[in-house]
Amino acid sequence: QVQLAESGGGSVQAGGSLRLSCAASGKTDTTKTMAWFRQTPGKQREVAACVLTPGSVIYYEDSVTGRFTISHDNAKNTLYLQMNNLKPEDTALYYCAAGDHFNCFEGVLPAAFNFWGRGTQVTVSP
């Protein structure tokens, strides 16, 4: 089992920045992919960014490309999402996810991930 704990969400104005963190604990040695998903009421959870661990493959959803940066600190077992130039449409509940297979690509589904955090709310006002 892997436990994931997100932090760093909050409320900002458009154009602002936030950094999300996801601390992983437990049996993390089998983790191959980590990701940030986001979800708004009435919509499906969608991947915003993902990264292979270990590895260098990174994917960003089109709307966040150039504004968000995903990174993973192996020594700290922590996943980050640096979010710059935030827009109101980025408002969502952001979830950290970990999976035991190499699944980092456009449209990867939540079902591809074994473990989830509880989510952290990001609210961007105009």
mmCIF file of C-alpha atoms in Angstrom:
data_model
loop_
_atom_site.group_PDB
_atom_site.id
_atom_site.type_symbol
_atom_site.label_atom_id
_atom_site.label_comp_id
_atom_site.label_asym_id
_atom_site.label_seq_id
_atom_site.Cartn_x
_atom_site.Cartn_y
_atom_site.Cartn_z
ATOM 1 C CA GLN A 1 0.000 0.000 0.000
ATOM 2 C CA VAL A 2 1.047 3.555 -0.733
ATOM 3 C CA GLN A 3 -0.281 6.513 1.189
ATOM 4 C CA LEU A 4 -0.443 9.904 -0.509
ATOM 5 C CA ALA A 5 -0.971 13.238 1.216
ATOM 6 C CA GLU A 6 -1.467 16.426 -0.792
ATOM 7 C CA SER A 7 -0.874 19.943 0.448
ATOM 8 C CA GLY A 8 -0.466 23.427 -0.976
ATOM 9 C CA GLY A 9 -3.900 24.194 -2.340
ATOM 10 C CA GLY A 10 -5.622 27.491 -1.704
ATOM 11 C CA SER A 11 -7.258 30.544 -3.219
ATOM 12 C CA VAL A 12 -5.439 32.940 -5.511
ATOM 13 C CA GLN A 13 -6.276 35.584 -8.059
ATOM 14 C CA ALA A 14 -5.813 34.989 -11.759
ATOM 15 C CA GLY A 15 -2.167 35.262 -12.720
ATOM 16 C CA GLY A 16 -1.013 33.993 -9.341
ATOM 17 C CA SER A 17 0.977 30.875 -8.461
ATOM 18 C CA LEU A 18 0.640 27.873 -6.185
ATOM 19 C CA ARG A 19 2.799 24.827 -5.561
ATOM 20 C CA LEU A 20 1.137 21.546 -4.706
ATOM 21 C CA SER A 21 3.033 18.813 -2.873
ATOM 22 C CA CYS A 22 2.235 15.141 -2.513
ATOM 23 C CA ALA A 23 4.150 13.173 0.095
ATOM 24 C CA ALA A 24 4.226 9.434 -0.564
ATOM 25 C CA SER A 25 4.799 6.812 2.124
ATOM 26 C CA GLY A 26 4.526 3.062 2.478
ATOM 27 C CA LYS A 27 5.542 0.606 -0.241
ATOM 28 C CA THR A 28 6.671 3.189 -2.801
ATOM 29 C CA ASP A 29 9.396 1.059 -4.426
ATOM 30 C CA THR A 30 6.932 -0.392 -6.950
ATOM 31 C CA THR A 31 5.564 2.963 -8.091
ATOM 32 C CA LYS A 32 6.191 3.565 -11.815
ATOM 33 C CA THR A 33 4.001 6.599 -12.529
ATOM 34 C CA MET A 34 2.780 9.541 -10.497
ATOM 35 C CA ALA A 35 0.259 12.080 -11.636
ATOM 36 C CA TRP A 36 -1.847 15.077 -10.783
ATOM 37 C CA PHE A 37 -5.499 14.786 -11.719
ATOM 38 C CA ARG A 38 -8.115 17.463 -11.299
ATOM 39 C CA GLN A 39 -11.860 17.391 -11.058
ATOM 40 C CA THR A 40 -14.665 19.944 -11.072
ATOM 41 C CA PRO A 41 -18.254 19.269 -9.992
ATOM 42 C CA GLY A 42 -20.181 17.236 -12.529
ATOM 43 C CA LYS A 43 -17.136 16.380 -14.600
ATOM 44 C CA GLN A 44 -14.815 13.397 -14.803
ATOM 45 C CA ARG A 45 -11.426 13.415 -13.150
ATOM 46 C CA GLU A 46 -8.818 14.279 -15.779
ATOM 47 C CA VAL A 47 -5.052 14.129 -15.818
ATOM 48 C CA ALA A 48 -3.289 17.491 -15.678
ATOM 49 C CA ALA A 49 0.278 16.167 -15.631
ATOM 50 C CA CYS A 50 2.139 12.927 -15.004
ATOM 51 C CA VAL A 51 5.683 11.652 -14.722
ATOM 52 C CA LEU A 52 7.376 8.265 -14.783
ATOM 53 C CA THR A 53 9.333 7.400 -11.629
ATOM 54 C CA PRO A 54 12.092 6.646 -12.348
ATOM 55 C CA GLY A 55 12.371 8.061 -15.801
ATOM 56 C CA SER A 56 12.126 11.264 -17.728
ATOM 57 C CA VAL A 57 8.805 10.918 -19.511
ATOM 58 C CA ILE A 58 6.491 13.760 -18.619
ATOM 59 C CA TYR A 59 3.067 14.614 -19.983
ATOM 60 C CA TYR A 60 1.059 17.825 -19.662
ATOM 61 C CA GLU A 61 -2.529 18.383 -20.660
ATOM 62 C CA ASP A 62 -2.704 21.037 -23.371
ATOM 63 C CA SER A 63 -4.345 23.734 -21.259
ATOM 64 C CA VAL A 64 -1.584 23.629 -18.611
ATOM 65 C CA THR A 65 1.413 23.296 -20.917
ATOM 66 C CA GLY A 66 3.826 26.156 -20.364
ATOM 67 C CA ARG A 67 2.201 27.128 -17.052
ATOM 68 C CA PHE A 68 2.481 24.004 -14.871
ATOM 69 C CA THR A 69 5.614 22.032 -14.020
ATOM 70 C CA ILE A 70 5.529 18.552 -12.510
ATOM 71 C CA SER A 71 8.545 17.182 -10.681
ATOM 72 C CA HIS A 72 9.413 14.281 -8.417
ATOM 73 C CA ASP A 73 12.002 14.255 -5.653
ATOM 74 C CA ASN A 74 13.068 10.631 -5.295
ATOM 75 C CA ALA A 75 14.950 11.238 -2.058
ATOM 76 C CA LYS A 76 11.916 12.790 -0.393
ATOM 77 C CA ASN A 77 9.336 10.592 -2.140
ATOM 78 C CA THR A 78 7.439 13.756 -2.932
ATOM 79 C CA LEU A 79 5.631 14.857 -6.077
ATOM 80 C CA TYR A 80 5.214 18.536 -6.865
ATOM 81 C CA LEU A 81 3.110 20.617 -9.197
ATOM 82 C CA GLN A 82 4.251 24.194 -9.691
ATOM 83 C CA MET A 83 1.338 26.166 -11.126
ATOM 84 C CA ASN A 84 2.008 29.601 -12.577
ATOM 85 C CA ASN A 85 -0.203 32.112 -14.354
ATOM 86 C CA LEU A 86 -3.265 30.450 -12.901
ATOM 87 C CA LYS A 87 -6.605 30.968 -14.607
ATOM 88 C CA PRO A 88 -10.157 30.699 -13.246
ATOM 89 C CA GLU A 89 -10.624 27.562 -15.341
ATOM 90 C CA ASP A 90 -7.878 25.900 -13.280
ATOM 91 C CA THR A 91 -10.247 25.922 -10.301
ATOM 92 C CA ALA A 92 -10.685 22.289 -9.273
ATOM 93 C CA LEU A 93 -9.994 19.658 -6.670
ATOM 94 C CA TYR A 94 -6.504 18.383 -7.397
ATOM 95 C CA TYR A 95 -5.615 14.778 -6.651
ATOM 96 C CA CYS A 96 -2.246 13.070 -6.451
ATOM 97 C CA ALA A 97 -2.138 9.540 -7.850
ATOM 98 C CA ALA A 98 0.413 6.719 -7.979
ATOM 99 C CA GLY A 99 0.459 3.621 -10.136
ATOM 100 C CA ASP A 100 2.485 0.427 -10.440
ATOM 101 C CA HIS A 101 2.644 0.525 -14.244
ATOM 102 C CA PHE A 102 4.142 2.857 -16.833
ATOM 103 C CA ASN A 103 1.056 4.908 -17.628
ATOM 104 C CA CYS A 104 1.963 8.499 -18.438
ATOM 105 C CA PHE A 105 0.328 9.642 -21.672
ATOM 106 C CA GLU A 106 -2.444 11.793 -23.066
ATOM 107 C CA GLY A 107 -5.843 10.712 -21.819
ATOM 108 C CA VAL A 108 -4.592 8.267 -19.212
ATOM 109 C CA LEU A 109 -7.575 7.252 -17.118
ATOM 110 C CA PRO A 110 -7.902 7.322 -13.324
ATOM 111 C CA ALA A 111 -8.383 3.544 -13.391
ATOM 112 C CA ALA A 112 -4.704 3.185 -14.355
ATOM 113 C CA PHE A 113 -3.659 4.343 -10.886
ATOM 114 C CA ASN A 114 -3.716 2.247 -7.738
ATOM 115 C CA PHE A 115 -3.427 4.867 -5.028
ATOM 116 C CA TRP A 116 -4.939 8.285 -4.451
ATOM 117 C CA GLY A 117 -4.686 11.178 -2.084
ATOM 118 C CA ARG A 118 -7.754 12.917 -0.671
ATOM 119 C CA GLY A 119 -7.343 15.966 -2.846
ATOM 120 C CA THR A 120 -6.553 19.616 -2.293
ATOM 121 C CA GLN A 121 -8.754 22.467 -3.489
ATOM 122 C CA VAL A 122 -7.419 25.131 -5.829
ATOM 123 C CA THR A 123 -9.620 28.161 -6.395
ATOM 124 C CA VAL A 124 -8.661 30.910 -8.839
ATOM 125 C CA SER A 125 -10.718 34.100 -8.870
ATOM 126 C CA PRO A 126 -10.876 36.460 -11.864
#
